Amino acid sequence: MGPAPEGAPGRGAPKEPEMIEPIMEDTESEENKDSPPSKKRRAGTQDGGLPPPVELSEAQLYQEPTNEELSQMKETENLFHSNLLRMQMEELLKEVRLKEKKQQRIDTFLHEIKQWLLTVPSTTVTEMTDQSWLPKGVRVPFIQKPYAVKGRFQFLPPTQVTVVGSYLLGTCVRPEVNVDVVLTMPKEILQDKDGLNQRYLRKRAFYIAHLGHHLSRDPLFGSVRFSYINGCHLKPLLLLRPAGKDERLVTVRLYPCPPPGFFRLCRLMPSKNNVRTAWFWDKTTPEEGILDSPTPHYNTLLLCDEVMESHLHLLSAMLASSPGLRDGIILLKVWLRQRDLDKGTGGFSGFIVSMLVAFLVSARKISKSMSGYQVLRNVLQFLAATDLTVNGISLCRSSDPSLPAVADFHQAFSVVFVDPSGHLNLCADVTVPTYQQVQHEAQLSMAVLDDKTVDGFQMLLMTPKPMIRSFDHVLHIHPLSCLYAACQRLKLWSELQDHGGDYVAAILPTLTALLERGLGSRLILLTHSRAPVPQWEINQNPPKHKDQGALSLGLLLRPEGLVSVLEMGPEADHPEAADFRQFWGSRSELRRFQDGSIREAVLWKAESMAEKRLLPHQVITHLLKLHAGIAESYIHYVGGSLDPLIRAPKEVHSTGEEALAMVVRAYDQLSRQLWGLKGLPLTVTSVQGAHAALRYTDVFSPVPVWLDFTFHDHLEKRDALLPRPSKPCPAFVDPINVVCHLEGSGQWPQDADAIQRVRAAFQLRLAEVLSQEYGLRCSAKASHTDVYKDGYVFRVRVAYHREPQILKESCTPEGMVTLRDTPNSALLDRETRLLPQLTSALHGLQQQHSAFSGVARLAKRWVRAQLLSDGLTEESLDLLAASLFLHPAPFTPPSSPQVGFLRFLSLLSTFDWKNSPLIVNLNGELTAEDQAEIHSHFLESRIRLPVMVIATPQDRSHSLWTKDKPSAQILHHLVNLAAKALPILEKHLMDPSESGDIRMVFRPTLDVYDVLIHLNPRHIPRHREAVDLPAASFSRGLLESTGPSRRLPVLCYDPPSLYLSQLRKAFGDLALFFYDQHGGEVIGVLWRPDSFQPQPFKATSVQGRMVVSQSGDLMTVPNVEAILEDFAILGKGLVQTVEARSEKWTV
Amino acid sequence: MGTPPAPYVTSETRTTTKLVRPSRTTTPSSPRAASIMAAGKKTGVKEKTPEGAPSPPGYRAIPIKFSQDQASSHFLYIKEHRVRGGAKSSWPPDRTLFVLNVPPYCSEECLARLFAACGPVQSVRLHEKPDLSETPKESSVFFCPKPVPGFHVAYVVFRKPASLPKAVALQGPLIISAESHPVKTGIEKWIADYADSLVDPEALRLEVDKFMEEYDKKTAAEDAKAEAEEGVPDEEGWVKVTRKGRRPGLPRSEAASLRVLEKEKRKKARKELLNFYAWQHRETKMEHLAQLRKKFEEDKQRIALMRAQRKFRPY
């Protein structure tokens, strides 16, 4: 069902409610299920469903191969992973490449620009500080600080206009097509010493300011704006867009450049200074003893412009004859783009990658005949294996001794990749964390490509990896102005000077190094991302540094490191101790350890798992305050924002992992006791848990209950407690299911009814023996024994391993015994065999990935909060959560519930449920061949399988946990909800200034429902588990103190669910009921549109309907008025009001 | 659940034709068809009840309410229980009233009370669907949990045939929960249900013991019978071979026969020579090529599908 048909006409004849849009032509009605696949469904598969069966005639299949065909096959085998991959890549390239037609349009536009540029009028010569010649409507796109600078400026039309960059090379990537145009400034504009003190850079800015002013008056251009090259605020550029419908087609970027050979390269070596300290800090008299430190980054800016054209020649020579390389570069660009690596200052841009390909070609690691896929693979391989922060590479073949050596570059820059001229470091702006991220991603991608069971194409090139979804925790520093103070405190004067005052760029290396050291073993990867490069109108001032959004840091955490709360330092008498003390400040203490050593150490305060996960927050806050003076209010740490949603009502610190561990401990004890029972005639062969709490996925863990007897009624003859009608409903106690298998023996009868009786006898005996041998309070029923232990109630169920088999047996008329699944046998098999297996597998998963519990519970919480408690089985949700950990590609397994939940939403909304099964390889039991088999089986029998198919090693082909639900409509609804919730949540988490409520994605929209049934909180036992903690609270008959309890609590008594089962039974044909079992106060009712069609009278289907006379015919329609009253009657005491919301049923 | 096969039946290997179970003649389980046909008789005769509630042909609509306070009512559709000549029905023919659309809160006792006005009621039975046979109520309260009530059909059997016309002519609205006979719903009902679900272990034990005793008796009798028949040819001279005999045969089950087939297949495969003759070699190669082509074709289709779904837009 889709979104509410808002504003849709709600009056008139019985309108077909629009909320049901089946994804597959599949309705829930029984007739359809039983009948063979209808024509309709077949039709449905044709358009966008499964591929129709392949039709190749026998003759076609076995004809002699042509030479061409053979060579194509050979090529695919050699150059690509598989045929499918080859075609996928080709399709992708088709999608991102520029179309021929558009290219022509762009070419004409470029031509027009060129004409225009040459006719821009010149100006007279003025001093650079005198900017009065600039017209009113334009501002210089340059932060002129300090303002005073020597030199004269004059505008003259460019001597040359050249198109450079990816457009020319044919490696540009849609949809944001940028065409770079270089304007060579005439020599007359420039002066001899323009390399010094930003003079050249400012002249560039004046140049485009004047150009911008003139171009903006032309109707040819849709928009004329300024921006920065790679986000570097010293190098503005002019963006032009065509007017009219082509506005989105292309952005032309104008770069002014000096005439060739203008700068002397030796003056721009990394060790040289070109920004004088005295000038930059505006000191009139140069102070003694202050040295002008090297300005490598500033020098790089000038060098870039100088050598730009030679790079272009190099690349175009390389790509001219090699379409494979070109494809490879495009693929690499897509790869970078999906990972947000190529954006902003210090990004690993498409240009760097192109140059890297050039390097690998020159190093003979890539040959020109390779395919795009091979280029991608080889570059990733190279990146994964090479650390450019230690071993820089160089494209320069010259052995000129005057050139700076790679080691010189390493001193000045963190990442080194020298260009052919030998002077420019192409990776000058790339920081260590960015490169590490590139390397990390390359390693992950290589692993994906080598793994046959994952769709590498999808993972590498089609899946976006935004920061918030890739990193466990994210930290925003906002507002940025605090970083300037931090720069001063850290005395980063020369860095500031080098970066021309960009304090964010100046402090980043120091900041990240500080945090990396502090987080140490807790961290796998730290990265940073700055706000996107700004664009602004030409009549505005360039944005200031502090206005540029926030600095975001992403933390990928090492789960093993999160366990410890101790930072062990060196022994007290070691020389490093002082350094440790200095680093940690007042938090460092001398401690004596068990092995007798006395060491410096830092002890953090964290008791629960949830708090330990958030330790990085404490560390970062402390370190930033101590070393950089950044106050806590500037740090917006996003890591545990969703924790409150899985925190039990009374918890403060924990998110329930500890409570669940306590349940498991009690269960372990009980299972030992069961093993040790002496009074049973048969021995116990296995004790297995079969409850969500025992696999750590119960949203709110069971808690020990101690009862207040006066709160309850007593049923003396059964020695039991009853809820008292006059009191609020007692606390909800969900017994923890345990399956206890007894040994096989010849004594077991081989008849289903008799086995049932024998089991009942065992249940009785079990209760007796448990209370005799261990003094546990027990109560037996025919199918289970409830055991009250440590405040928990366990429901032990005796099982006989052959029983499902016996239920399956049936005899054919020929006397042959066959095994056929029956509903009873399937249910028993599921409950006594598969559920315990699943529980133990997921229990194991939790031991490996401590965040699993949190993710699975958040996922469940969210689905239930959308009133879909009964839409899906909880096991299927557990499996979905497990798949995030077992198949994390292209990510790493989540280490925080937050990121896991985001990926859950993304999985739910993007997975192609219709065309592929979700394989959850528990314990890694499935081999690649097994998985291929599951896939092919899926394709063969898609029509017979449920809408959502989850395969596990234990359940390879039937998808047991999704067999009955979700229905096609519910799944569709859920997918829609997830797709809507994800961007809202991500935006919220990525925006530090957002003050809205995180819970909003957990609040369901009630607009869609036809009827709302409001319930009385008095009788909702789990009322306090609601998403928004309710104001009212009721006594539930519990005592605080522990103590022996004579009687079992009231079990499984949940009025809302009892009510719902009655409603579904009575009105299930007419309506769907939606409810959140965690304290929902509202039941949403949707009428089924098909049942509201008048139907002819049938004795088998008059439930709740009435006969009306319609234009002479007698038809039946639902008796809605009476049904609405029934809602209130059936839920007497629980229902507050029944609110009918729309008039869909008035005939 | 039908009666489960006695244990020894599972081990039969060869049975005579005579031992074949007769396929049970399915009683025309078409109460639905029957009622439709019954309805069909009177098509065209559209009756109108005096109150104005239209009723389908053959039936009468009687409004029924939970209590006096309800504004609107459900309708019971009632008629005399009749079946077509051939069909068998265990309900007494001229004393049974067939009632459709009984609301979930209306129990058997309740219906009995409501129809007692027309004459003494012998029994009332609620069913999920129209059912021609009077199945005995499940005796065990321990092993068959009480189902959640929905809308039902009811068969009301009167003591005297004379009550039937009175019932058909009954005037509504019927009131289910009167002051003299309150019907529990909601919280009260759930608490009562909860109290009912608490079992008396002693009673359960007694029932189990009784059942097992009978079961043991039954199996013992069957065993004795099997013992007696052991090796004795029947009138056509067939001897039944069982697991217990001197030469126990394979169990006659599907799994066993599949196992045998599988074994045969493997034996055959071992004997066969592969890629021995040149033509075999050629054929394998061709087969490989054909597989490749087929896969290529499949892949192409998959791609076409993905293209149609715009799966190649990276962002």
PDB file of N, CA and C in Angstrom, chain A residues 945-998:
ATOM      1  N   LEU A 945       7.587 -19.173  -4.800  1.00  0.00           N
ATOM      2  CA  LEU A 945       8.229 -18.709  -3.570  1.00  0.00           C
ATOM      3  C   LEU A 945       7.553 -17.450  -3.040  1.00  0.00           C
ATOM      4  N   PRO A 946       7.741 -17.161  -1.752  1.00  0.00           N
ATOM      5  CA  PRO A 946       7.137 -15.941  -1.202  1.00  0.00           C
ATOM      6  C   PRO A 946       7.762 -14.673  -1.799  1.00  0.00           C
ATOM      7  N   VAL A 947       7.137 -13.534  -1.547  1.00  0.00           N
ATOM      8  CA  VAL A 947       7.627 -12.293  -2.155  1.00  0.00           C
ATOM      9  C   VAL A 947       9.012 -11.930  -1.656  1.00  0.00           C
ATOM     10  N   MET A 948       9.295 -12.313  -0.436  1.00  0.00           N
ATOM     11  CA  MET A 948      10.592 -11.986   0.136  1.00  0.00           C
ATOM     12  C   MET A 948      11.261 -13.332   0.398  1.00  0.00           C
ATOM     13  N   VAL A 949      12.407 -13.555  -0.195  1.00  0.00           N
ATOM     14  CA  VAL A 949      13.036 -14.866  -0.039  1.00  0.00           C
ATOM     15  C   VAL A 949      14.362 -14.714   0.693  1.00  0.00           C
ATOM     16  N   ILE A 950      14.477 -15.409   1.807  1.00  0.00           N
ATOM     17  CA  ILE A 950      15.717 -15.398   2.565  1.00  0.00           C
ATOM     18  C   ILE A 950      16.205 -16.835   2.662  1.00  0.00           C
ATOM     19  N   ALA A 951      17.419 -17.069   2.200  1.00  0.00           N
ATOM     20  CA  ALA A 951      17.957 -18.425   2.232  1.00  0.00           C
ATOM     21  C   ALA A 951      19.056 -18.504   3.276  1.00  0.00           C
ATOM     22  N   THR A 952      19.035 -19.563   4.069  1.00  0.00           N
ATOM     23  CA  THR A 952      20.082 -19.790   5.054  1.00  0.00           C
ATOM     24  C   THR A 952      20.622 -21.203   4.835  1.00  0.00           C
ATOM     25  N   PRO A 953      21.761 -21.530   5.444  1.00  0.00           N
ATOM     26  CA  PRO A 953      22.281 -22.884   5.250  1.00  0.00           C
ATOM     27  C   PRO A 953      21.270 -23.957   5.659  1.00  0.00           C
ATOM     28  N   GLN A 954      20.459 -23.673   6.665  1.00  0.00           N
ATOM     29  CA  GLN A 954      19.507 -24.678   7.133  1.00  0.00           C
ATOM     30  C   GLN A 954      18.261 -24.721   6.265  1.00  0.00           C
ATOM     31  N   ASP A 955      18.011 -23.631   5.579  1.00  0.00           N
ATOM     32  CA  ASP A 955      16.750 -23.506   4.857  1.00  0.00           C
ATOM     33  C   ASP A 955      17.080 -22.912   3.494  1.00  0.00           C
ATOM     34  N   ARG A 956      17.496 -23.799   2.571  1.00  0.00           N
ATOM     35  CA  ARG A 956      18.082 -23.271   1.344  1.00  0.00           C
ATOM     36  C   ARG A 956      17.058 -22.880   0.301  1.00  0.00           C
ATOM     37  N   SER A 957      15.921 -23.546   0.305  1.00  0.00           N
ATOM     38  CA  SER A 957      15.054 -23.302  -0.838  1.00  0.00           C
ATOM     39  C   SER A 957      13.632 -22.903  -0.468  1.00  0.00           C
ATOM     40  N   HIS A 958      13.254 -22.986   0.791  1.00  0.00           N
ATOM     41  CA  HIS A 958      11.837 -22.754   1.081  1.00  0.00           C
ATOM     42  C   HIS A 958      11.536 -21.380   1.657  1.00  0.00           C
ATOM     43  N   SER A 959      12.556 -20.728   2.176  1.00  0.00           N
ATOM     44  CA  SER A 959      12.360 -19.438   2.820  1.00  0.00           C
ATOM     45  C   SER A 959      11.256 -19.518   3.876  1.00  0.00           C
ATOM     46  N   LEU A 960      11.501 -20.376   4.853  1.00  0.00           N
ATOM     47  CA  LEU A 960      10.479 -20.656   5.861  1.00  0.00           C
ATOM     48  C   LEU A 960      10.004 -19.436   6.617  1.00  0.00           C
ATOM     49  N   TRP A 961      10.952 -18.569   6.943  1.00  0.00           N
ATOM     50  CA  TRP A 961      10.591 -17.463   7.831  1.00  0.00           C
ATOM     51  C   TRP A 961       9.815 -16.377   7.122  1.00  0.00           C
ATOM     52  N   THR A 962       9.734 -16.454   5.806  1.00  0.00           N
ATOM     53  CA  THR A 962       8.947 -15.435   5.111  1.00  0.00           C
ATOM     54  C   THR A 962       7.808 -16.078   4.333  1.00  0.00           C
ATOM     55  N   LYS A 963       7.535 -17.338   4.646  1.00  0.00           N
ATOM     56  CA  LYS A 963       6.565 -18.063   3.850  1.00  0.00           C
ATOM     57  C   LYS A 963       5.162 -17.456   3.929  1.00  0.00           C
ATOM     58  N   ASP A 964       4.714 -17.193   5.138  1.00  0.00           N
ATOM     59  CA  ASP A 964       3.335 -16.719   5.310  1.00  0.00           C
ATOM     60  C   ASP A 964       3.246 -15.203   5.242  1.00  0.00           C
ATOM     61  N   LYS A 965       4.234 -14.527   5.740  1.00  0.00           N
ATOM     62  CA  LYS A 965       4.261 -13.091   5.678  1.00  0.00           C
ATOM     63  C   LYS A 965       5.687 -12.656   5.408  1.00  0.00           C
ATOM     64  N   PRO A 966       5.953 -11.516   4.896  1.00  0.00           N
ATOM     65  CA  PRO A 966       5.001 -10.466   4.571  1.00  0.00           C
ATOM     66  C   PRO A 966       4.256 -10.751   3.265  1.00  0.00           C
ATOM     67  N   SER A 967       3.108 -10.154   3.149  1.00  0.00           N
ATOM     68  CA  SER A 967       2.385 -10.206   1.891  1.00  0.00           C
ATOM     69  C   SER A 967       3.015  -9.177   0.954  1.00  0.00           C
ATOM     70  N   ALA A 968       2.673  -9.295  -0.314  1.00  0.00           N
ATOM     71  CA  ALA A 968       3.252  -8.384  -1.293  1.00  0.00           C
ATOM     72  C   ALA A 968       2.980  -6.926  -0.912  1.00  0.00           C
ATOM     73  N   GLN A 969       1.781  -6.676  -0.419  1.00  0.00           N
ATOM     74  CA  GLN A 969       1.435  -5.292  -0.093  1.00  0.00           C
ATOM     75  C   GLN A 969       2.233  -4.773   1.086  1.00  0.00           C
ATOM     76  N   ILE A 970       2.361  -5.625   2.110  1.00  0.00           N
ATOM     77  CA  ILE A 970       3.095  -5.192   3.298  1.00  0.00           C
ATOM     78  C   ILE A 970       4.555  -4.924   2.945  1.00  0.00           C
ATOM     79  N   LEU A 971       5.132  -5.812   2.147  1.00  0.00           N
ATOM     80  CA  LEU A 971       6.534  -5.616   1.768  1.00  0.00           C
ATOM     81  C   LEU A 971       6.686  -4.311   0.992  1.00  0.00           C
ATOM     82  N   HIS A 972       5.796  -4.097   0.075  1.00  0.00           N
ATOM     83  CA  HIS A 972       5.839  -2.874  -0.725  1.00  0.00           C
ATOM     84  C   HIS A 972       5.754  -1.641   0.174  1.00  0.00           C
ATOM     85  N   HIS A 973       4.847  -1.713   1.117  1.00  0.00           N
ATOM     86  CA  HIS A 973       4.664  -0.616   2.065  1.00  0.00           C
ATOM     87  C   HIS A 973       5.945  -0.399   2.861  1.00  0.00           C
ATOM     88  N   LEU A 974       6.508  -1.483   3.327  1.00  0.00           N
ATOM     89  CA  LEU A 974       7.707  -1.406   4.156  1.00  0.00           C
ATOM     90  C   LEU A 974       8.876  -0.820   3.367  1.00  0.00           C
ATOM     91  N   VAL A 975       9.024  -1.283   2.131  1.00  0.00           N
ATOM     92  CA  VAL A 975      10.107  -0.777   1.287  1.00  0.00           C
ATOM     93  C   VAL A 975       9.943   0.727   1.092  1.00  0.00           C
ATOM     94  N   ASN A 976       8.716   1.139   0.859  1.00  0.00           N
ATOM     95  CA  ASN A 976       8.464   2.578   0.706  1.00  0.00           C
ATOM     96  C   ASN A 976       8.827   3.342   1.962  1.00  0.00           C
ATOM     97  N   LEU A 977       8.399   2.808   3.091  1.00  0.00           N
ATOM     98  CA  LEU A 977       8.672   3.493   4.357  1.00  0.00           C
ATOM     99  C   LEU A 977      10.172   3.624   4.584  1.00  0.00           C
ATOM    100  N   ALA A 978      10.900   2.546   4.298  1.00  0.00           N
ATOM    101  CA  ALA A 978      12.342   2.575   4.514  1.00  0.00           C
ATOM    102  C   ALA A 978      12.986   3.589   3.579  1.00  0.00           C
ATOM    103  N   ALA A 979      12.525   3.605   2.336  1.00  0.00           N
ATOM    104  CA  ALA A 979      13.112   4.535   1.374  1.00  0.00           C
ATOM    105  C   ALA A 979      12.853   5.973   1.784  1.00  0.00           C
ATOM    106  N   LYS A 980      11.745   6.197   2.476  1.00  0.00           N
ATOM    107  CA  LYS A 980      11.451   7.562   2.914  1.00  0.00           C
ATOM    108  C   LYS A 980      12.224   7.914   4.171  1.00  0.00           C
ATOM    109  N   ALA A 981      12.343   6.939   5.063  1.00  0.00           N
ATOM    110  CA  ALA A 981      12.965   7.218   6.358  1.00  0.00           C
ATOM    111  C   ALA A 981      14.465   7.445   6.229  1.00  0.00           C
ATOM    112  N   LEU A 982      15.096   6.708   5.311  1.00  0.00           N
ATOM    113  CA  LEU A 982      16.559   6.760   5.229  1.00  0.00           C
ATOM    114  C   LEU A 982      17.105   8.164   4.962  1.00  0.00           C
ATOM    115  N   PRO A 983      16.644   8.836   3.898  1.00  0.00           N
ATOM    116  CA  PRO A 983      17.205  10.176   3.670  1.00  0.00           C
ATOM    117  C   PRO A 983      16.900  11.153   4.801  1.00  0.00           C
ATOM    118  N   ILE A 984      15.731  11.022   5.402  1.00  0.00           N
ATOM    119  CA  ILE A 984      15.391  11.940   6.503  1.00  0.00           C
ATOM    120  C   ILE A 984      16.374  11.743   7.644  1.00  0.00           C
ATOM    121  N   LEU A 985      16.595  10.484   7.971  1.00  0.00           N
ATOM    122  CA  LEU A 985      17.474  10.173   9.089  1.00  0.00           C
ATOM    123  C   LEU A 985      18.902  10.591   8.777  1.00  0.00           C
ATOM    124  N   GLU A 986      19.346  10.314   7.568  1.00  0.00           N
ATOM    125  CA  GLU A 986      20.738  10.639   7.221  1.00  0.00           C
ATOM    126  C   GLU A 986      20.964  12.142   7.216  1.00  0.00           C
ATOM    127  N   LYS A 987      19.999  12.848   6.706  1.00  0.00           N
ATOM    128  CA  LYS A 987      20.139  14.296   6.677  1.00  0.00           C
ATOM    129  C   LYS A 987      20.209  14.827   8.103  1.00  0.00           C
ATOM    130  N   HIS A 988      19.361  14.265   8.927  1.00  0.00           N
ATOM    131  CA  HIS A 988      19.324  14.693  10.315  1.00  0.00           C
ATOM    132  C   HIS A 988      20.660  14.443  11.001  1.00  0.00           C
ATOM    133  N   LEU A 989      21.221  13.281  10.769  1.00  0.00           N
ATOM    134  CA  LEU A 989      22.456  12.926  11.458  1.00  0.00           C
ATOM    135  C   LEU A 989      23.654  13.689  10.900  1.00  0.00           C
ATOM    136  N   MET A 990      23.592  14.089   9.643  1.00  0.00           N
ATOM    137  CA  MET A 990      24.732  14.777   9.045  1.00  0.00           C
ATOM    138  C   MET A 990      24.683  16.280   9.264  1.00  0.00           C
ATOM    139  N   ASP A 991      23.613  16.776   9.794  1.00  0.00           N
ATOM    140  CA  ASP A 991      23.487  18.224   9.940  1.00  0.00           C
ATOM    141  C   ASP A 991      23.565  18.590  11.416  1.00  0.00           C
ATOM    142  N   PRO A 992      24.701  19.136  11.830  1.00  0.00           N
ATOM    143  CA  PRO A 992      24.859  19.411  13.259  1.00  0.00           C
ATOM    144  C   PRO A 992      23.913  20.490  13.778  1.00  0.00           C
ATOM    145  N   SER A 993      23.430  21.353  12.886  1.00  0.00           N
ATOM    146  CA  SER A 993      22.594  22.445  13.386  1.00  0.00           C
ATOM    147  C   SER A 993      21.137  22.020  13.505  1.00  0.00           C
ATOM    148  N   GLU A 994      20.823  20.854  12.939  1.00  0.00           N
ATOM    149  CA  GLU A 994      19.438  20.375  12.985  1.00  0.00           C
ATOM    150  C   GLU A 994      19.040  20.099  14.436  1.00  0.00           C
ATOM    151  N   SER A 995      17.915  20.622  14.824  1.00  0.00           N
ATOM    152  CA  SER A 995      17.523  20.422  16.217  1.00  0.00           C
ATOM    153  C   SER A 995      16.296  19.524  16.321  1.00  0.00           C
ATOM    154  N   GLY A 996      15.813  19.040  15.201  1.00  0.00           N
ATOM    155  CA  GLY A 996      14.580  18.241  15.213  1.00  0.00           C
ATOM    156  C   GLY A 996      14.738  16.958  16.014  1.00  0.00           C
ATOM    157  N   ASP A 997      13.691  16.203  16.055  1.00  0.00           N
ATOM    158  CA  ASP A 997      13.653  15.024  16.893  1.00  0.00           C
ATOM    159  C   ASP A 997      13.974  13.790  16.052  1.00  0.00           C
ATOM    160  N   ILE A 998      14.918  13.015  16.550  1.00  0.00           N
ATOM    161  CA  ILE A 998      15.339  11.815  15.829  1.00  0.00           C
ATOM    162  C   ILE A 998      14.227  10.781  15.784  1.00  0.00           C
TER     163      ILE A 998
END
